[in-house]
């Protein structure tokens, strides 16, 4: 052993030890440096990033839905309001077995197959970790029953919401419209318009009528609360709250009682009535029959109910006042008269003899008057009073389609009225260009003649007819028909402002009075074809009736409503305003296929009496078939 030790090199071993120690120490320093650098990176450089991530796991932003604005009629009666409803919601990611949970909920909250189908449809389009409605409109019993059994359903809870409610059901559907669940198209549109974030807590959006047109006014601004949650997602405490801003309340020009009264008069008919104040353009009533209950759509209408409405031959989904297009018939004769007078085609004394027909020059084609034996000698006033077709055949021939179309366009025909509803059609004011484009055929002289009495290719909505009458009443000054009276902002009513539009023709020409005097004669002079219905009124009325043909008769045929199918019978129209010297109300009405009740003149008298006298029980003379036939021209 002593011999072996004598050969050990202590110097070399010592140097080796030192080298190893240095390597180890250097390694420790490097590792410590890496650790310190990493700690610096985590704690200093990326502090904000990791703090944000931590807070996102611990702190949640919960959107708060704003309260939707209330819709009132002109007298302050609420037409669309919000009421609290309760619904069961599920977050699928927190439920072990969604299908089993749904089945178990059947007996607790009376869940049915339609509810489950709606849940699955909503789940398919929702993001992860989103609460999805399972059943809405829970009763108090259902809420209590779930509360007792809630321990059985982790990931399921009952929440309260404000839900839209329409207390008057079908009476105002086509005007007020409704809200319904936001769908994919709504999401796409809101995202495109940069408004999607404002609907984070909202389930519904305006789909029709005022609810749709004034969505931005009614909706409000979404708020939010910042809350701290535990690892199970349950709220521990609220950290911050930004309250939502409620939508603005709106007041409409509508009169609910008038709307309901007119609806009772039209029961059983396919019809439309528009009542306006010609001084302001405000719409007092807009009735379209038949109608339907908008509350069906708020929580999502069943496929069965929707199919029933969609396939109903009476088309209740259509707003006949703004979307129904019909030949305006003889209701346009006063406007044709003003146009012809303004164009110098006729004057106050222009006369024509009516044998019961008018013949197209250079042709054997004869156009019949509704009165077979004719009206005899006519001037413009008598032609309006008796609604003589032949006089206006001649006027149309002399005017020509170009001037006739130009003037009627000034009265609003063929154009949107400007009403604050998205659901509107423009009708058709025919021109040469229109026919060539539509039928690939030129305009013939014979095409112009029926246009003079509101027939042929001419179609219009009842609202357009009312707007044209307001232009006449105001001597050419245009009033845009509107439903909004005011919005409530900061506790004050902000009125709707009537836009300025160029007047029609010369407002000082005096031609307006000639046409209005003709309408006065219709209702007040013995030869007026609606005199029977307005005799004895303590106020004076001006009126014009019309008959829109659904199909054409041959030259030797006579119209008999009792011998043809109900859907082929003529439409009956009437326009009227009162009182004559200071008009406060203008009414346009159509009864499709003649309606299911009294004559159009009878209903018009009842509406005007209700407005002017507050009389719901108008007593009229016994119906005379001959007078009724004359009235409808």
PDB file of N, CA and C in Angstrom, residues 77 120 260 416 487 499 539 609 618:
ATOM      1  N   UNK A  77    -101.808  55.251 -24.574  1.00  0.00           N
ATOM      2  CA  UNK A  77    -102.121  53.850 -24.292  1.00  0.00           C
ATOM      3  C   UNK A  77    -100.977  52.973 -24.782  1.00  0.00           C
ATOM      4  N   UNK A 120     -82.176  22.322 -29.465  1.00  0.00           N
ATOM      5  CA  UNK A 120     -81.114  21.734 -30.287  1.00  0.00           C
ATOM      6  C   UNK A 120     -80.752  22.646 -31.458  1.00  0.00           C
ATOM      7  N   UNK A 260    -109.555  49.889 -33.398  1.00  0.00           N
ATOM      8  CA  UNK A 260    -110.379  48.753 -32.981  1.00  0.00           C
ATOM      9  C   UNK A 260    -111.792  48.859 -33.546  1.00  0.00           C
ATOM     10  N   UNK A 416     -92.926  54.916 -53.638  1.00  0.00           N
ATOM     11  CA  UNK A 416     -93.142  54.665 -52.215  1.00  0.00           C
ATOM     12  C   UNK A 416     -93.641  55.942 -51.558  1.00  0.00           C
ATOM     13  N   UNK A 487     -90.576  60.847 -30.090  1.00  0.00           N
ATOM     14  CA  UNK A 487     -89.766  59.941 -29.279  1.00  0.00           C
ATOM     15  C   UNK A 487     -89.478  60.636 -27.952  1.00  0.00           C
ATOM     16  N   UNK A 499     -90.923  66.223 -43.542  1.00  0.00           N
ATOM     17  CA  UNK A 499     -89.939  66.680 -44.537  1.00  0.00           C
ATOM     18  C   UNK A 499     -90.596  67.582 -45.579  1.00  0.00           C
ATOM     19  N   UNK A 539    -122.129  67.350 -40.528  1.00  0.00           N
ATOM     20  CA  UNK A 539    -120.865  67.830 -41.084  1.00  0.00           C
ATOM     21  C   UNK A 539    -120.884  67.521 -42.577  1.00  0.00           C
ATOM     22  N   UNK A 609    -118.676  59.130 -38.943  1.00  0.00           N
ATOM     23  CA  UNK A 609    -119.516  59.475 -37.795  1.00  0.00           C
ATOM     24  C   UNK A 609    -118.789  59.193 -36.482  1.00  0.00           C
ATOM     25  N   UNK A 618    -124.325  54.322 -36.358  1.00  0.00           N
ATOM     26  CA  UNK A 618    -124.854  55.121 -37.455  1.00  0.00           C
ATOM     27  C   UNK A 618    -126.129  54.489 -38.001  1.00  0.00           C
TER      28      UNK A 618
END
